[in-house]
mmCIF file of C-alpha atoms in Angstrom:
data_model
loop_
_atom_site.group_PDB
_atom_site.id
_atom_site.type_symbol
_atom_site.label_atom_id
_atom_site.label_comp_id
_atom_site.label_asym_id
_atom_site.label_seq_id
_atom_site.Cartn_x
_atom_site.Cartn_y
_atom_site.Cartn_z
ATOM 1 C CA MET A 1 0.000 0.000 0.000
ATOM 2 C CA ILE A 2 1.331 3.415 -0.944
ATOM 3 C CA SER A 3 1.536 5.841 1.925
ATOM 4 C CA MET A 4 0.009 9.304 1.777
ATOM 5 C CA LYS A 5 3.488 10.791 2.224
ATOM 6 C CA LYS A 6 4.767 9.028 -0.934
ATOM 7 C CA ILE A 7 1.768 10.229 -2.934
ATOM 8 C CA PHE A 8 2.373 13.785 -1.744
ATOM 9 C CA VAL A 9 6.041 13.632 -2.735
ATOM 10 C CA VAL A 10 5.222 12.296 -6.230
ATOM 11 C CA VAL A 11 2.553 14.969 -6.775
ATOM 12 C CA ALA A 12 4.926 17.688 -5.570
ATOM 13 C CA ILE A 13 7.651 16.510 -7.947
ATOM 14 C CA LEU A 14 5.262 16.351 -10.909
ATOM 15 C CA PHE A 15 3.902 19.810 -10.134
ATOM 16 C CA SER A 16 7.377 21.334 -9.854
ATOM 17 C CA VAL A 17 8.542 19.741 -13.115
ATOM 18 C CA SER A 18 5.481 20.830 -15.072
ATOM 19 C CA SER A 19 5.764 24.457 -13.929
ATOM 20 C CA PHE A 20 9.542 24.729 -14.354
ATOM 21 C CA ALA A 21 10.496 27.622 -16.603
ATOM 22 C CA GLN A 22 13.682 27.084 -18.552
ATOM 23 C CA VAL A 23 16.042 29.144 -20.668
ATOM 24 C CA THR A 24 16.210 27.110 -23.886
ATOM 25 C CA LYS A 25 18.273 29.179 -26.309
ATOM 26 C CA ALA A 26 19.865 32.577 -26.856
ATOM 27 C CA THR A 27 21.226 34.896 -29.480
ATOM 28 C CA LEU A 28 24.288 36.726 -28.218
ATOM 29 C CA THR A 29 25.652 39.626 -30.276
ATOM 30 C CA ALA A 30 29.243 40.630 -29.551
ATOM 31 C CA SER A 31 30.988 43.933 -30.212
ATOM 32 C CA GLY A 32 34.585 44.685 -30.996
ATOM 33 C CA LEU A 33 35.013 41.911 -33.575
ATOM 34 C CA THR A 34 37.199 42.730 -36.561
ATOM 35 C CA CYS A 35 37.953 39.344 -38.113
ATOM 36 C CA SER A 36 37.127 35.657 -38.147
ATOM 37 C CA MET A 37 39.817 35.004 -35.520
ATOM 38 C CA CYS A 38 37.900 37.286 -33.145
ATOM 39 C CA SER A 39 34.743 35.301 -33.780
ATOM 40 C CA LYS A 40 36.607 32.050 -33.186
ATOM 41 C CA ALA A 41 37.985 33.342 -29.863
ATOM 42 C CA ILE A 42 34.463 34.028 -28.597
ATOM 43 C CA TYR A 43 33.206 30.689 -29.936
ATOM 44 C CA GLU A 44 35.984 28.849 -28.076
ATOM 45 C CA ALA A 45 35.248 30.779 -24.871
ATOM 46 C CA LEU A 46 31.521 30.009 -25.076
ATOM 47 C CA LYS A 47 32.230 26.300 -25.665
ATOM 48 C CA LYS A 48 33.658 26.191 -22.143
ATOM 49 C CA VAL A 49 30.338 27.245 -20.558
ATOM 50 C CA ASN A 50 28.973 23.964 -19.209
ATOM 51 C CA THR A 51 25.275 24.833 -19.645
ATOM 52 C CA ILE A 52 25.639 25.213 -23.436
ATOM 53 C CA GLU A 53 24.703 22.273 -25.651
ATOM 54 C CA SER A 54 25.529 23.855 -29.029
ATOM 55 C CA ILE A 55 26.701 27.123 -30.625
ATOM 56 C CA LYS A 56 26.437 28.391 -34.183
ATOM 57 C CA ALA A 57 28.437 31.506 -35.074
ATOM 58 C CA ASN A 58 27.265 34.018 -37.658
ATOM 59 C CA ILE A 59 30.404 36.023 -38.454
ATOM 60 C CA SER A 60 28.659 38.570 -40.684
ATOM 61 C CA LYS A 61 26.238 39.540 -37.886
ATOM 62 C CA SER A 62 28.745 39.084 -35.022
ATOM 63 C CA ASN A 63 26.271 36.863 -33.212
ATOM 64 C CA TYR A 64 26.086 33.393 -31.745
ATOM 65 C CA ASN A 65 22.998 31.202 -31.651
ATOM 66 C CA ILE A 66 23.214 29.181 -28.461
ATOM 67 C CA VAL A 67 21.164 26.161 -27.396
ATOM 68 C CA PHE A 68 21.263 25.274 -23.715
ATOM 69 C CA LYS A 69 21.258 21.805 -22.192
ATOM 70 C CA LYS A 70 17.877 20.561 -21.039
ATOM 71 C CA ASP A 71 17.142 21.542 -17.431
ATOM 72 C CA ALA A 72 20.300 23.674 -17.179
ATOM 73 C CA VAL A 73 20.150 26.693 -14.886
ATOM 74 C CA VAL A 74 21.663 29.397 -17.075
ATOM 75 C CA SER A 75 23.652 32.381 -15.832
ATOM 76 C CA PHE A 76 23.644 35.343 -18.190
ATOM 77 C CA ASP A 77 26.699 36.653 -16.354
ATOM 78 C CA GLU A 78 28.580 33.461 -17.196
ATOM 79 C CA LEU A 79 27.940 34.099 -20.906
ATOM 80 C CA LYS A 80 29.057 37.724 -20.554
ATOM 81 C CA ASN A 81 32.180 36.700 -18.650
ATOM 82 C CA ALA A 82 33.113 34.187 -21.362
ATOM 83 C CA VAL A 83 32.850 36.871 -24.064
ATOM 84 C CA GLU A 84 34.783 39.403 -21.989
ATOM 85 C CA GLY A 85 37.393 36.768 -21.146
ATOM 86 C CA ALA A 86 37.991 36.418 -24.893
ATOM 87 C CA GLY A 87 38.608 40.201 -25.052
ATOM 88 C CA PHE A 88 35.239 41.384 -26.389
ATOM 89 C CA PHE A 89 31.900 42.750 -25.174
ATOM 90 C CA VAL A 90 28.251 41.731 -25.282
ATOM 91 C CA ALA A 91 26.249 44.194 -27.377
ATOM 92 C CA LYS A 92 22.925 42.344 -27.018
ATOM 93 C CA LEU A 93 21.566 39.179 -25.424
ATOM 94 C CA GLU A 94 18.171 37.775 -26.367
ATOM 95 C CA VAL A 95 17.037 34.616 -24.608
ATOM 96 C CA ALA A 96 14.100 32.265 -25.084
ATOM 97 C CA ILE A 97 12.404 31.113 -21.897
ATOM 98 C CA ASN A 98 9.504 28.696 -21.573
ATOM 99 C CA PHE A 99 6.952 30.313 -19.279
ATOM 100 C CA ASP A 100 3.944 28.675 -17.654
ATOM 101 C CA SER A 101 1.264 31.336 -17.148
ATOM 102 C CA VAL A 102 3.533 33.910 -15.517
ATOM 103 C CA GLU A 103 2.021 37.356 -14.995
ATOM 104 C CA VAL A 104 4.350 40.266 -15.755
ATOM 105 C CA LYS A 105 3.874 43.986 -15.308
ATOM 106 C CA ASN A 106 6.061 46.965 -15.962
ATOM 107 C CA ASP A 107 8.747 47.606 -13.317
ATOM 108 C CA THR A 108 8.055 44.413 -11.352
ATOM 109 C CA HIS A 109 10.087 41.339 -10.470
ATOM 110 C CA ILE A 110 9.415 37.674 -11.107
ATOM 111 C CA THR A 111 11.451 34.527 -10.615
ATOM 112 C CA ALA A 112 11.671 32.229 -13.633
ATOM 113 C CA ALA A 113 14.164 29.594 -14.774
ATOM 114 C CA GLY A 114 16.090 30.076 -11.538
ATOM 115 C CA LEU A 115 16.618 33.775 -12.358
ATOM 116 C CA ASN A 116 15.332 36.983 -10.797
ATOM 117 C CA LEU A 117 13.886 39.041 -13.655
ATOM 118 C CA HIS A 118 12.846 42.701 -13.460
ATOM 119 C CA PHE A 119 10.618 43.597 -16.425
ATOM 120 C CA LEU A 120 10.961 47.074 -17.922
ATOM 121 C CA ASN A 121 8.900 48.853 -20.574
ATOM 122 C CA VAL A 122 6.284 46.084 -20.889
ATOM 123 C CA LYS A 123 2.515 46.061 -20.794
ATOM 124 C CA ASP A 124 0.653 43.870 -18.297
ATOM 125 C CA GLN A 125 0.431 40.346 -19.699
ATOM 126 C CA VAL A 126 0.575 36.647 -18.940
ATOM 127 C CA LEU A 127 3.498 34.788 -20.495
ATOM 128 C CA THR A 128 2.791 31.241 -21.608
ATOM 129 C CA GLY A 129 5.052 29.115 -23.776
ATOM 130 C CA GLU A 130 8.364 30.153 -25.261
ATOM 131 C CA LYS A 131 8.955 33.919 -25.221
ATOM 132 C CA VAL A 132 12.071 35.808 -26.248
ATOM 133 C CA ILE A 133 13.241 38.447 -23.794
ATOM 134 C CA THR A 134 16.107 40.904 -24.121
ATOM 135 C CA VAL A 135 18.536 41.464 -21.239
ATOM 136 C CA LEU A 136 18.896 45.208 -20.635
ATOM 137 C CA ASP A 137 21.534 45.342 -17.911
ATOM 138 C CA LYS A 138 24.824 47.215 -18.061
ATOM 139 C CA ASP A 139 27.371 45.169 -19.998
ATOM 140 C CA PHE A 140 24.559 43.509 -21.987
ATOM 141 C CA GLU A 141 23.761 46.630 -24.014
ATOM 142 C CA THR A 142 25.874 49.392 -25.492
ATOM 143 C CA ALA A 143 26.430 52.382 -23.190
ATOM 144 C CA LYS A 144 24.205 54.504 -25.433
ATOM 145 C CA GLU A 145 21.353 51.980 -25.286
ATOM 146 C CA PHE A 146 21.732 51.501 -21.530
ATOM 147 C CA LYS A 147 21.382 55.250 -20.988
ATOM 148 C CA LYS A 148 18.020 55.122 -22.822
ATOM 149 C CA ILE A 149 16.902 52.202 -20.654
ATOM 150 C CA THR A 150 17.393 54.153 -17.418
ATOM 151 C CA GLN A 151 14.232 56.132 -18.210
ATOM 152 C CA TYR A 152 12.087 53.030 -17.620
ATOM 153 C CA THR A 153 12.663 52.737 -13.861
ATOM 154 C CA THR A 154 13.799 54.682 -10.831
ATOM 155 C CA MET A 155 14.780 51.514 -8.944
ATOM 156 C CA LYS A 156 18.443 51.411 -7.954
ATOM 157 C CA CYS A 157 18.776 47.745 -8.881
ATOM 158 C CA LEU A 158 19.109 48.766 -12.554
ATOM 159 C CA GLU A 159 22.424 50.456 -11.779
ATOM 160 C CA THR A 160 23.758 47.728 -9.497
ATOM 161 C CA GLY A 161 22.213 44.536 -10.910
ATOM 162 C CA VAL A 162 21.601 43.473 -7.318
ATOM 163 C CA MET A 163 18.311 43.383 -5.426
ATOM 164 C CA GLY A 164 18.043 46.039 -2.773
ATOM 165 C CA ALA A 165 15.362 47.541 -0.573
ATOM 166 C CA CYS A 166 13.543 48.655 -3.756
ATOM 167 C CA CYS A 167 13.069 45.014 -4.763
ATOM 168 C CA ASN A 168 11.391 43.638 -1.660
ATOM 169 C CA ASP A 169 8.457 42.133 -3.576
ATOM 170 C CA LYS A 170 10.548 39.147 -4.814
ATOM 171 C CA GLY A 171 13.865 37.593 -3.896
ATOM 172 C CA THR A 172 16.322 38.549 -1.228
ATOM 173 C CA THR A 173 18.369 41.703 -0.875
ATOM 174 C CA GLY A 174 21.799 41.086 -2.380
ATOM 175 C CA GLU A 175 20.663 38.546 -5.010
ATOM 176 C CA ARG A 176 21.434 39.105 -8.710
ATOM 177 C CA VAL A 177 18.553 40.555 -10.716
ATOM 178 C CA TYR A 178 18.466 40.840 -14.511
ATOM 179 C CA HIS A 179 16.527 43.661 -16.149
ATOM 180 C CA VAL A 180 14.641 42.473 -19.211
ATOM 181 C CA THR A 181 11.998 43.414 -21.735
ATOM 182 C CA ILE A 182 9.888 41.587 -24.288
#
């Protein structure tokens, strides 16, 4: 006979798996590239990121189409650090995340795919299925673009990338928060 405790555990596991949001793929655009050797340096650096399953470089557009391993918890900072470690910069990062009926509003935080996300310049909506979001943080946009983004919030976490007293609706003070838009 199956105990009630075992049934509860199985139901809890099934519920958590079915509602798990995941980063599935990304398009990373780099800046500062001048030749195919530059592109290769970034490609080699990204290959070392253990959450990446595959990478396809597009030299003419200076971007990399990345597919992540199933169930991997992705760190956008790890991608940025790989590019910077190769001597270049991230000019844009767009990521696809599978959402399961997640409500988003302008200038609010959610937790999805193991990441704290702060949505900027979005209308109220419910995200279901795969949606592409753009990371807006410093070092993920050009300085000129980042300056434009600062008009969308007065919260200090945009400047620091870290949750503070302004972010007390989700997460813990001191945790990394990524600013994103759809």
